[in-house]
Coordinates of C-alpha atoms in Angstrom, one line a residue:
Chain E
M1213 CA 0.1 0.1 0.2
E1214 CA 2.9 2.3 0.9
K1215 CA 4.7 1.6 -2.1
F1216 CA 1.3 2.0 -4.4
K1217 CA 1.0 5.8 -2.7
D1218 CA 4.7 6.4 -3.3
I1219 CA 4.2 5.6 -7.3
I1220 CA 1.0 7.8 -7.2
R1221 CA 2.8 10.7 -5.4
Q1222 CA 5.7 10.3 -8.0
Y1223 CA 3.2 10.3 -11.2
P1224 CA 0.1 12.3 -10.1
F1225 CA -1.1 11.4 -13.8
L1226 CA -1.5 7.8 -13.1
G1227 CA -4.0 8.2 -10.2
F1228 CA -6.4 10.0 -12.9
I1229 CA -5.7 7.4 -15.7
I1230 CA -6.9 4.5 -13.2
A1231 CA -9.7 6.7 -12.1
F1232 CA -10.6 7.2 -15.6
F1233 CA -10.7 3.7 -16.4
I1234 CA -13.0 2.7 -13.2
L1235 CA -15.3 5.6 -14.2
M1236 CA -15.3 4.2 -17.6
A1237 CA -16.4 0.9 -16.6
I1238 CA -18.9 2.1 -14.1
P1239 CA -21.9 2.3 -16.3
S1240 CA -21.9 -0.7 -18.1
I1241 CA -21.8 -2.7 -14.7
F1242 CA -24.1 -0.6 -12.5
F1243 CA -26.4 1.5 -14.5
T1244 CA -29.7 0.0 -15.0
D1245 CA -31.6 3.2 -16.7
L1246 CA -30.6 6.1 -18.6
Y1247 CA -31.4 8.6 -15.5
Q1248 CA -28.4 7.4 -13.6
S1249 CA -26.3 8.5 -16.6
H1250 CA -28.2 11.8 -16.7
L1251 CA -27.3 12.0 -12.8
S1252 CA -23.7 11.1 -13.3
S1253 CA -23.3 14.0 -15.8
L1254 CA -24.7 16.2 -13.2
I1255 CA -22.6 15.3 -10.6
F1256 CA -19.5 15.6 -12.7
I1257 CA -20.7 19.2 -13.9
N1258 CA -21.5 20.2 -10.2
I1259 CA -18.0 18.6 -9.2
I1260 CA -16.2 21.2 -11.6
V1261 CA -18.3 24.0 -10.4
A1262 CA -17.6 22.9 -6.7
A1263 CA -13.9 22.5 -7.3
G1264 CA -13.7 25.9 -8.9
L1265 CA -15.6 27.1 -6.2
N1266 CA -13.0 25.8 -3.7
I1267 CA -10.1 27.7 -5.0
V1268 CA -11.3 30.9 -4.6
K1269 CA -13.8 30.3 -1.2
G1270 CA -11.7 27.7 0.5
Y1271 CA -8.3 28.3 -0.4
C1272 CA -8.1 31.9 -1.3
G1273 CA -10.8 33.1 1.4
Q1274 CA -12.7 35.3 -1.0
V1275 CA -16.6 34.7 -0.2
T1276 CA -18.0 35.0 -3.4
V1277 CA -22.1 34.6 -3.9
G1278 CA -21.9 35.3 -7.4
H1279 CA -20.5 32.2 -8.8
V1280 CA -23.6 31.0 -10.4
G1281 CA -23.2 34.0 -12.6
L1282 CA -20.0 32.7 -14.1
Y1283 CA -21.6 29.4 -14.6
A1284 CA -24.4 31.3 -16.4
V1285 CA -21.9 33.4 -18.5
G1286 CA -20.2 29.5 -19.5
S1287 CA -23.5 27.8 -20.4
Y1288 CA -24.8 30.9 -22.4
T1289 CA -21.4 31.5 -24.3
A1290 CA -21.7 27.9 -25.4
G1291 CA -25.6 28.2 -25.9
C1292 CA -25.1 31.4 -28.0
M1293 CA -22.6 29.9 -30.1
F1294 CA -24.8 27.3 -31.0
M1295 CA -27.6 29.4 -31.9
Y1296 CA -25.9 31.9 -34.1
L1297 CA -22.9 30.0 -35.2
G1298 CA -24.0 26.1 -34.9
A1299 CA -20.7 25.4 -33.0
S1300 CA -20.0 22.3 -31.5
L1301 CA -19.2 21.4 -27.9
W1302 CA -15.7 21.3 -29.2
I1303 CA -15.3 24.8 -29.7
T1304 CA -17.6 26.3 -27.2
L1305 CA -15.7 24.4 -24.4
P1306 CA -12.6 26.3 -24.6
V1307 CA -14.2 29.7 -25.8
A1308 CA -16.7 29.4 -22.5
I1309 CA -13.6 28.8 -20.4
L1310 CA -11.8 32.2 -21.8
V1311 CA -15.2 34.2 -21.7
T1312 CA -15.9 33.3 -18.0
G1313 CA -12.1 33.9 -17.2
L1314 CA -12.8 37.2 -18.3
F1315 CA -15.9 37.9 -16.2
G1316 CA -13.7 36.6 -13.4
V1317 CA -11.7 39.7 -13.8
A1318 CA -14.5 41.7 -13.2
F1319 CA -15.3 39.5 -10.0
A1320 CA -12.0 39.7 -8.4
I1321 CA -11.8 43.6 -8.8
P1322 CA -14.2 44.3 -5.7
S1323 CA -12.2 41.7 -3.8
F1324 CA -9.2 44.2 -3.8
R1325 CA -11.0 46.3 -1.3
L1326 CA -14.3 44.5 0.4
E1327 CA -13.7 41.7 2.5
G1328 CA -16.1 39.0 4.1
P1329 CA -19.9 39.7 3.8
Y1330 CA -19.3 43.0 1.8
L1331 CA -17.7 41.0 -0.8
A1332 CA -20.3 38.4 -0.8
L1333 CA -23.0 41.2 -1.3
A1334 CA -21.1 42.8 -4.2
T1335 CA -20.8 39.3 -6.1
L1336 CA -24.3 38.3 -4.8
G1337 CA -25.4 41.7 -7.0
G1338 CA -23.0 40.5 -9.9
G1339 CA -24.2 37.4 -10.4
E1340 CA -28.1 38.2 -10.1
A1341 CA -27.2 41.0 -12.8
I1342 CA -25.8 38.5 -15.2
R1343 CA -29.0 36.4 -14.4
L1344 CA -31.4 39.3 -15.2
F1345 CA -29.1 40.5 -18.0
I1346 CA -29.9 37.3 -20.0
E1347 CA -33.6 37.0 -19.1
N1348 CA -34.1 40.4 -20.6
G1349 CA -31.9 40.0 -23.4
E1350 CA -33.7 38.9 -26.6
F1351 CA -30.3 38.1 -27.7
F1352 CA -29.8 35.4 -25.0
G1353 CA -33.5 33.8 -25.9
S1354 CA -34.9 35.8 -22.9
T1355 CA -37.2 33.9 -20.7
Y1356 CA -37.9 31.2 -23.3
G1357 CA -34.1 29.9 -22.8
I1358 CA -31.9 28.0 -25.7
S1359 CA -33.1 25.1 -26.7
S1360 CA -32.0 21.7 -28.6
I1361 CA -28.2 22.7 -28.4
S1362 CA -26.3 20.3 -30.2
Q1363 CA -24.2 17.4 -28.7
P1364 CA -20.6 17.2 -29.9
E1365 CA -19.5 14.5 -32.4
L1366 CA -16.3 12.5 -32.1
F1367 CA -15.1 9.4 -34.3
G1368 CA -18.5 9.3 -36.0
I1369 CA -20.3 8.7 -32.6
T1370 CA -22.8 11.6 -31.4
F1371 CA -23.3 11.7 -27.9
D1372 CA -26.8 12.4 -27.9
T1373 CA -28.2 10.3 -25.2
P1374 CA -27.4 10.7 -21.4
D1375 CA -25.7 7.2 -21.1
K1376 CA -23.3 8.6 -24.5
Y1377 CA -22.9 12.0 -22.9
Y1378 CA -21.3 10.5 -19.9
Y1379 CA -18.3 9.7 -21.8
I1380 CA -18.0 13.5 -22.4
S1381 CA -18.5 15.2 -18.8
M1382 CA -16.4 12.4 -17.2
P1383 CA -13.3 12.9 -18.8
V1384 CA -13.9 17.0 -18.5
M1385 CA -14.2 16.5 -15.1
L1386 CA -11.2 14.3 -14.5
I1387 CA -9.2 17.0 -16.2
A1388 CA -10.6 19.8 -14.4
I1389 CA -9.9 18.1 -10.9
Y1390 CA -6.3 17.4 -12.4
F1391 CA -5.6 21.0 -13.0
S1392 CA -7.2 22.1 -9.4
F1393 CA -5.2 19.5 -7.8
S1394 CA -1.9 20.9 -9.5
V1395 CA -2.6 24.2 -8.5
L1396 CA -3.3 23.8 -4.9
R1397 CA -0.5 21.3 -4.1
S1398 CA 2.0 23.9 -5.8
S1399 CA 3.3 27.0 -4.4
I1400 CA 0.1 28.9 -5.6
G1401 CA -1.9 26.9 -3.6
R1402 CA -0.1 27.7 -0.6
A1403 CA -0.1 31.2 -1.4
F1404 CA -3.6 31.2 -2.0
M1405 CA -4.0 30.0 1.8
A1406 CA -1.5 32.3 3.3
V1407 CA -3.9 35.1 1.4
R1408 CA -7.0 33.6 3.2
E1409 CA -5.2 33.4 6.6
D1410 CA -3.6 36.8 6.8
P1411 CA -2.9 39.0 3.4
I1412 CA -0.5 41.5 5.3
S1413 CA 1.4 38.6 6.8
A1414 CA 1.6 37.0 3.1
A1415 CA 2.6 40.5 1.7
A1416 CA 5.4 40.4 4.2
S1417 CA 6.5 37.2 2.8
G1418 CA 6.9 38.4 -0.8
I1419 CA 3.3 37.2 -1.7
N1420 CA 1.7 39.5 -4.3
V1421 CA -2.0 39.4 -2.5
K1422 CA -3.7 41.1 -5.6
K1423 CA -2.0 39.0 -8.0
H1424 CA -3.4 35.7 -6.2
K1425 CA -6.6 37.2 -5.5
M1426 CA -7.1 37.9 -9.2
L1427 CA -5.7 34.7 -9.7
A1428 CA -7.9 32.5 -7.6
F1429 CA -11.0 34.3 -9.3
I1430 CA -9.7 33.6 -12.6
L1431 CA -9.0 30.2 -12.2
S1432 CA -12.4 29.3 -10.7
A1433 CA -14.4 31.3 -13.2
M1434 CA -12.8 29.1 -15.5
F1435 CA -13.7 25.9 -13.8
A1436 CA -17.4 27.3 -13.7
G1437 CA -17.0 28.3 -17.7
A1438 CA -16.3 24.7 -18.2
A1439 CA -18.7 23.2 -16.4
G1440 CA -21.2 25.9 -17.9
A1441 CA -20.4 24.7 -21.4
V1442 CA -20.8 21.0 -20.6
Y1443 CA -24.2 21.8 -19.0
A1444 CA -25.5 23.6 -22.2
H1445 CA -24.8 20.6 -24.4
L1446 CA -26.2 18.1 -21.8
P1447 CA -29.1 16.3 -23.5
P1448 CA -31.5 17.6 -24.1
G1449 CA -29.5 20.3 -24.6
Y1450 CA -31.8 23.4 -22.7
I1451 CA -30.8 26.2 -20.7
H1452 CA -32.9 28.5 -19.1
P1453 CA -32.0 31.6 -16.8
N1454 CA -33.9 29.9 -13.9
N1455 CA -31.2 27.5 -13.8
Y1456 CA -28.9 30.0 -12.4
T1457 CA -30.8 31.5 -9.3
V1458 CA -29.6 32.2 -5.9
I1459 CA -31.1 28.7 -5.2
E1460 CA -28.5 27.1 -7.2
M1461 CA -25.7 28.9 -5.9
V1462 CA -26.6 27.9 -2.3
T1463 CA -26.4 24.6 -3.4
F1464 CA -23.1 25.3 -4.8
L1465 CA -21.9 26.6 -1.4
A1466 CA -23.3 23.5 0.6
M1467 CA -21.4 21.5 -1.8
V1468 CA -18.2 23.3 -0.9
V1469 CA -19.1 23.8 2.6
F1470 CA -20.1 20.3 3.4
G1471 CA -17.4 18.8 1.5
G1472 CA -14.6 20.9 3.5
L1473 CA -13.6 24.7 2.8
G1474 CA -10.1 24.5 1.9
H1475 CA -9.7 20.9 1.6
I1476 CA -8.4 19.6 -1.7
W1477 CA -11.3 16.8 -1.8
G1478 CA -13.7 19.4 -0.6
G1479 CA -15.6 20.4 -3.1
I1480 CA -15.5 16.9 -5.1
I1481 CA -17.1 15.0 -2.0
G1482 CA -19.4 17.7 -1.4
A1483 CA -20.6 17.6 -4.9
V1484 CA -20.9 14.1 -4.8
I1485 CA -23.3 13.9 -2.0
I1486 CA -25.0 17.0 -2.6
T1487 CA -26.2 16.6 -5.8
I1488 CA -27.5 12.9 -5.1
V1489 CA -29.4 14.1 -2.0
Y1490 CA -30.8 17.0 -4.1
D1491 CA -32.0 14.6 -6.5
L1492 CA -33.3 12.3 -3.8
T1493 CA -35.2 14.8 -2.2
R1494 CA -37.0 16.2 -5.3
P1495 CA -40.5 15.1 -4.4
L1496 CA -39.8 17.5 -1.1
Y1497 CA -39.1 20.5 -3.5
E1498 CA -40.7 22.8 -1.1
Y1499 CA -38.1 21.9 1.6
Q1500 CA -34.9 21.6 -0.3
L1501 CA -33.9 25.0 0.1
F1502 CA -34.4 24.7 4.0
I1503 CA -32.4 21.4 3.7
F1504 CA -29.5 23.0 2.0
G1505 CA -29.7 26.2 4.2
L1506 CA -29.9 23.8 7.5
T1507 CA -26.8 21.7 6.1
I1508 CA -24.8 24.7 5.6
V1509 CA -25.6 26.1 9.2
L1510 CA -25.2 22.8 10.8
T1511 CA -21.5 21.8 8.9
I1512 CA -20.2 25.4 10.0
L1513 CA -21.2 24.7 13.9
F1514 CA -20.2 21.0 14.2
M1515 CA -17.8 20.2 11.6
P1516 CA -16.5 23.4 10.3
K1517 CA -14.1 21.7 7.8
G1518 CA -16.5 19.8 6.6
I1519 CA -16.5 16.2 5.8
G1520 CA -12.7 16.6 3.9
G1521 CA -11.5 17.9 7.4
F1522 CA -13.2 15.5 9.5
I1523 CA -11.4 12.4 7.6
D1524 CA -7.8 14.4 7.8
K1525 CA -8.1 14.8 11.4
Y1526 CA -8.9 11.1 11.7
F1527 CA -5.8 10.4 9.7
I1528 CA -3.3 13.1 11.6
D1529 CA -4.8 11.8 15.1
R1530 CA -4.0 8.0 13.9
R1531 CA -0.4 9.0 12.9
F1532 CA 0.2 11.0 15.9
K1533 CA -0.8 8.0 18.3
K1534 CA 1.0 5.6 16.6
K1535 CA 4.2 8.1 16.8
Q1536 CA 3.2 8.3 20.9
A1537 CA 3.0 4.6 21.1
V1538 CA 6.6 4.1 19.3
A1539 CA 7.7 6.8 21.6
D1540 CA 6.4 5.1 24.5
K1541 CA 8.2 2.0 23.7
Chain P
M68 CA 25.2 50.5 3.8
L69 CA 22.0 47.5 3.5
L70 CA 19.3 49.9 4.8
K71 CA 19.2 53.7 4.9
T72 CA 16.5 55.8 5.7
K73 CA 16.3 59.9 5.0
K74 CA 14.1 62.3 6.9
L75 CA 11.7 59.4 7.0
M76 CA 8.2 60.7 8.3
K77 CA 4.7 59.5 8.8
A78 CA 1.9 61.3 10.4
F79 CA -1.4 59.9 11.6
G80 CA -3.8 63.3 11.4
G81 CA -1.7 65.6 13.6
L82 CA 0.2 62.9 15.4
K83 CA 3.5 62.5 14.1
A84 CA 4.2 58.8 14.7
I85 CA 7.7 59.1 12.8
N86 CA 9.4 62.6 12.5
K87 CA 12.4 62.9 10.2
V88 CA 14.6 59.6 11.3
D89 CA 17.8 59.2 9.7
F90 CA 18.8 55.7 10.1
E91 CA 21.6 53.5 8.8
L92 CA 22.5 50.0 9.1
P93 CA 25.6 48.5 7.7
K94 CA 25.9 44.9 6.7
N95 CA 25.9 41.8 9.4
E96 CA 25.1 44.0 12.4
I97 CA 22.6 43.5 14.9
R98 CA 20.7 46.5 15.3
G99 CA 18.3 47.1 18.6
I100 CA 15.6 49.6 18.6
I101 CA 14.2 50.6 21.8
G102 CA 11.6 53.2 23.2
P103 CA 8.4 53.5 25.3
N104 CA 5.1 52.5 24.1
G105 CA 3.6 54.7 21.5
S106 CA 7.1 56.0 20.5
G107 CA 7.2 54.9 16.9
K108 CA 9.1 51.6 16.7
S109 CA 6.3 49.6 15.1
T110 CA 5.4 52.2 12.9
F111 CA 9.0 52.6 11.6
F112 CA 9.2 48.6 10.8
N113 CA 5.6 49.1 9.1
L114 CA 7.4 51.9 6.8
V115 CA 10.6 50.2 6.0
S116 CA 8.7 46.7 5.1
G117 CA 5.9 48.9 2.8
V118 CA 3.0 48.3 5.0
Y119 CA 2.7 51.9 5.3
D120 CA 3.1 54.8 2.7
P121 CA 5.9 57.4 4.0
D122 CA 4.9 60.9 3.9
P123 CA 6.2 62.8 1.0
G124 CA 10.0 64.0 1.2
S125 CA 10.8 60.5 3.0
Y126 CA 13.4 58.4 1.7
I127 CA 14.0 54.6 2.1
E128 CA 16.8 52.7 0.4
F129 CA 17.0 49.1 0.9
D130 CA 20.5 47.3 -0.7
G131 CA 20.8 49.7 -3.2
H132 CA 17.4 49.7 -4.3
D133 CA 14.9 52.8 -3.5
I134 CA 11.8 51.4 -1.6
T135 CA 10.2 54.0 -0.4
E136 CA 7.0 53.7 -2.9
E137 CA 7.2 49.8 -3.2
P138 CA 4.3 47.6 -1.9
P139 CA 4.8 45.2 1.0
H140 CA 5.4 42.1 -1.6
K141 CA 8.0 44.1 -3.5
V142 CA 10.1 44.8 -0.6
G143 CA 9.9 41.2 0.4
E144 CA 11.0 39.9 -2.9
L145 CA 14.2 42.3 -2.3
G146 CA 15.0 40.2 0.7
L147 CA 13.5 42.1 3.8
A148 CA 11.7 39.7 5.9
R149 CA 9.7 40.9 8.9
T150 CA 7.7 39.6 12.0
F151 CA 4.9 41.1 13.5
Q152 CA 4.2 42.0 17.2
L153 CA 0.9 40.0 16.9
L154 CA 2.6 37.0 15.2
R155 CA 0.2 36.9 12.7
L156 CA 0.5 33.4 12.0
Y157 CA -1.4 31.4 9.5
Q158 CA -3.4 29.9 11.9
D159 CA -5.4 27.1 9.8
M160 CA -2.4 25.9 7.8
S161 CA 0.1 23.0 8.7
V162 CA 3.2 24.2 10.6
I163 CA 5.1 23.1 7.6
N164 CA 2.9 24.7 5.0
N165 CA 3.6 28.1 6.9
V166 CA 7.5 27.8 6.5
M167 CA 6.9 26.8 3.0
S168 CA 5.0 29.8 2.5
G169 CA 7.6 32.0 3.3
Y170 CA 9.7 30.4 0.6
H171 CA 7.4 31.7 -1.8
T172 CA 9.9 33.9 -3.7
L173 CA 12.4 31.5 -4.0
V174 CA 10.3 28.8 -5.7
P175 CA 12.0 28.1 -8.8
Y176 CA 9.3 26.9 -11.3
R177 CA 6.9 29.3 -13.2
F178 CA 3.1 29.5 -12.7
I179 CA 2.3 27.7 -15.9
D180 CA 4.5 24.4 -14.7
A181 CA 2.4 24.3 -11.8
V182 CA -0.9 24.6 -13.6
V183 CA -0.2 21.7 -15.9
G184 CA 1.2 20.0 -12.9
R185 CA 4.5 18.8 -14.7
K186 CA 6.5 16.2 -13.0
K187 CA 9.4 18.5 -12.4
I188 CA 7.5 20.8 -9.9
W189 CA 7.0 17.7 -7.8
D190 CA 10.6 17.0 -7.5
Q191 CA 11.5 20.6 -6.8
E192 CA 8.4 20.9 -4.2
K193 CA 10.3 17.9 -2.2
V194 CA 13.4 19.4 -2.2
I195 CA 12.0 22.7 -1.0
K196 CA 9.9 20.4 1.8
E197 CA 13.2 19.0 2.9
E198 CA 14.9 22.3 3.2
M199 CA 12.1 23.5 5.3
M200 CA 12.2 20.5 7.5
D201 CA 15.8 21.1 8.0
L202 CA 14.8 24.5 9.1
L203 CA 12.2 23.5 11.3
S204 CA 14.3 21.2 12.9
F205 CA 16.9 23.8 13.5
V206 CA 14.1 25.8 15.6
G207 CA 13.3 22.5 16.9
L208 CA 9.5 22.2 15.7
A209 CA 10.0 19.3 13.4
D210 CA 7.9 16.9 15.3
Y211 CA 4.8 19.4 14.8
A212 CA 5.6 19.6 11.3
E213 CA 1.8 18.3 10.5
M214 CA 0.2 20.1 13.0
N215 CA -2.1 23.2 12.6
A216 CA -0.3 26.2 13.8
S217 CA -2.9 27.2 15.9
E218 CA -2.4 23.9 18.2
L219 CA 1.2 25.1 18.9
S220 CA 2.1 26.7 22.5
G221 CA 3.0 30.7 22.4
G222 CA 6.9 29.9 22.7
Q223 CA 6.6 27.6 19.8
R224 CA 4.5 30.1 17.6
R225 CA 7.0 32.6 18.2
L226 CA 9.8 30.2 16.9
L227 CA 7.5 29.3 14.1
V228 CA 7.3 33.2 12.8
L229 CA 10.9 33.2 13.0
A230 CA 11.2 30.1 10.9
R231 CA 8.5 31.5 8.2
A232 CA 10.6 34.8 8.1
I233 CA 13.9 33.2 7.8
A234 CA 12.4 30.8 4.9
G235 CA 12.8 33.4 2.2
K236 CA 16.5 33.6 2.9
P237 CA 16.3 37.3 3.6
K238 CA 19.2 39.8 3.9
L239 CA 17.5 41.7 6.4
L240 CA 15.3 40.4 9.0
M241 CA 13.2 43.0 11.1
L242 CA 11.7 41.3 14.7
D243 CA 9.0 43.1 16.2
E244 CA 9.2 42.0 20.0
P245 CA 10.2 38.5 19.3
A246 CA 10.4 37.9 22.7
A247 CA 7.0 39.2 24.0
G248 CA 5.3 37.2 26.6
L249 CA 8.0 34.4 27.0
S250 CA 9.6 33.3 30.1
P251 CA 13.3 34.0 30.7
V252 CA 14.3 30.4 29.9
N253 CA 12.4 30.8 26.7
V254 CA 13.8 34.0 25.8
D255 CA 17.3 32.7 26.3
N256 CA 16.6 29.8 24.1
L257 CA 15.0 31.9 21.4
M258 CA 18.2 34.4 21.4
K259 CA 20.4 31.2 21.6
I260 CA 18.6 30.0 18.1
L261 CA 18.7 33.2 16.9
M262 CA 22.1 33.9 17.1
R263 CA 22.8 30.5 15.5
L264 CA 20.3 31.4 12.5
K265 CA 22.4 34.5 12.0
E266 CA 25.5 32.6 11.9
K267 CA 24.0 30.3 9.7
Y268 CA 22.4 32.4 7.1
G269 CA 24.6 35.6 7.2
L270 CA 21.7 37.9 8.8
T271 CA 21.5 41.2 9.4
L272 CA 18.9 41.9 12.0
I273 CA 16.9 44.5 13.5
I274 CA 15.0 43.9 16.8
I275 CA 12.5 45.9 18.8
E276 CA 12.4 44.6 22.0
H277 CA 11.3 45.8 25.6
I278 CA 13.2 43.0 27.5
L279 CA 16.2 45.5 27.6
K280 CA 18.2 42.5 28.8
V281 CA 18.2 41.0 25.3
V282 CA 18.8 44.0 23.6
M283 CA 21.9 44.7 25.8
D284 CA 23.4 41.4 25.5
T285 CA 22.8 40.8 21.7
C286 CA 23.0 44.1 19.8
S287 CA 26.0 45.6 18.8
K288 CA 24.5 48.9 18.5
V289 CA 20.9 50.5 19.7
T290 CA 18.7 53.2 18.4
V291 CA 16.3 54.9 20.7
L292 CA 13.0 56.5 19.8
D293 CA 10.9 58.8 21.6
H294 CA 7.8 60.7 20.1
G295 CA 8.6 59.5 16.7
E296 CA 12.2 61.0 16.9
K297 CA 15.6 59.6 17.0
I298 CA 16.6 60.8 20.5
A299 CA 20.3 58.5 20.8
E300 CA 22.1 56.1 19.1
G301 CA 25.3 54.2 20.0
T302 CA 26.6 50.9 21.9
P303 CA 24.5 49.4 24.6
S304 CA 26.8 50.9 27.2
Q305 CA 26.5 54.5 25.9
I306 CA 22.8 54.3 25.8
K307 CA 22.7 53.0 29.6
D308 CA 24.3 56.3 30.5
D309 CA 22.4 58.5 28.0
N310 CA 20.7 61.5 29.7
A311 CA 18.1 62.0 27.0
V312 CA 17.3 58.0 27.1
I313 CA 16.9 57.9 30.8
E314 CA 14.8 61.1 30.6
A315 CA 12.6 59.2 27.9
Y316 CA 12.3 56.1 30.3
L317 CA 12.0 57.2 33.4
G318 CA 11.3 61.0 33.2
K319 CA 13.4 64.2 34.0
K320 CA 15.4 64.4 37.2
M321 CA 14.2 67.6 39.2
D322 CA 16.0 69.7 41.0
D323 CA 15.1 70.7 44.6
E324 CA 13.4 74.2 43.0
E325 CA 11.5 72.2 40.6
M326 CA 10.2 69.6 43.2
R327 CA 8.8 72.3 45.1
K328 CA 7.0 74.0 42.4
A329 CA 5.7 70.6 41.0
L330 CA 4.2 69.9 44.7
A331 CA 3.2 73.5 45.1
V332 CA 0.4 72.9 42.3

């Protein structure tokens, strides 16, 4: 086991290739109907958003509540490019990432001067403004939304059903996680954390606080953009402004908080659990918001570092006890 | 001269926190800065390290660079490290991550390598981590490397702050009350570590300290500030006998006539 860990640590790419093959095999073994594939795609999309949100909120400590606006930008970039240019996912995905990254800059600028709840308000305004702009714009299909967005084609296969689209959303998710891991584990991730913990002290260590805040916002916006584009092309390919409301934002926040703010796996664990819970509680639609709000409050009260932190603490305690046992002998 | 200030000034409203301070520090010196509370010692640090912008007319030069207008991270990049009176540890990060983030400016790989996650950077990260572990064991915190910084004791936190400041291999290290709140034994321990670090890394030091024993024992020269002005500068023994310093700390010695006047009121 130790040897295996060492190999993974030396070739971080290997873990993702193994995960890729496992995830490739899962549908044919476990899935019984199309809905499960559809749900998996949703989980993957949410993982991308949550992983991005974890960068800016969990690691860099910038409270943004407008992330759903960036997600909408990603979706509508893809949607509009399809509607007006007939572009497929292969083109809309990179363009959506770039465009959303630019919007991320706009979201980063208030963070230079605002902190905590004030920044939350500013970004909340930004997110809602984007949604209202879309809802009232003829160009964006206004309240009709954009429908029948095409599914991508590759090697003569059209990924037009949920079970096929699984093989699109899954690799995108893995690549996104790979990027998030490599950024967060490097010196940049450490600098993000330093900015979160104490900007003045971080600056004294030679960390450019503004630059890293900007970087965190742009990176996480790019994640949201990628997720948005994949969501737009998800069969049946329909997007509507109502998919990008504050309710969705609360769900994303619940994912990151529940999974563990500032934990490298945080957004991923949270996205998987919350998406499944969200789906199971669909019959209780009126209470869903209440449930997620309560989840956030209870997690912050009793498990401030979420599930990720909980697991971490278990391992560190165990290692510490082992060391103590050795020392006692 | 490693650090030079000319007519350094900073006013908060009507209060002149630092008033026309000329300061010169050659390489490899240990300089103490003392003065009563509110005399502008910490403000001096904040001005030099770029946390505050000095008032117009001031000039600060570090290692040949004009750093009067530079933001704090630029000053840090040039090799001027500092600690804070209130420590400003990264509470919610592990001890090793605290120290490794102090190394930030020396990280050899580029941003794009980190994003792509090339194998090269993991090797370099490993080297950095080993180096930082050496530093931690040097200050005696190696056993706590994986712990959260918030779980350390007060004395250990002071050591960690020191380690974090040194991690970036600075040319000049400015310590703001490194021994505040430590027991005498711990103060001695800290000073011993400090001296060893100075030798190992060839540091130049500026120390603000209220424990005069520390200043008198370790510093080769002492600068005394009072009400934002430099009132004396010299070797510790010169400072001890300086009238202006005694006055600032203990008050003026009155003759009989003045005493009678004071009591009459």
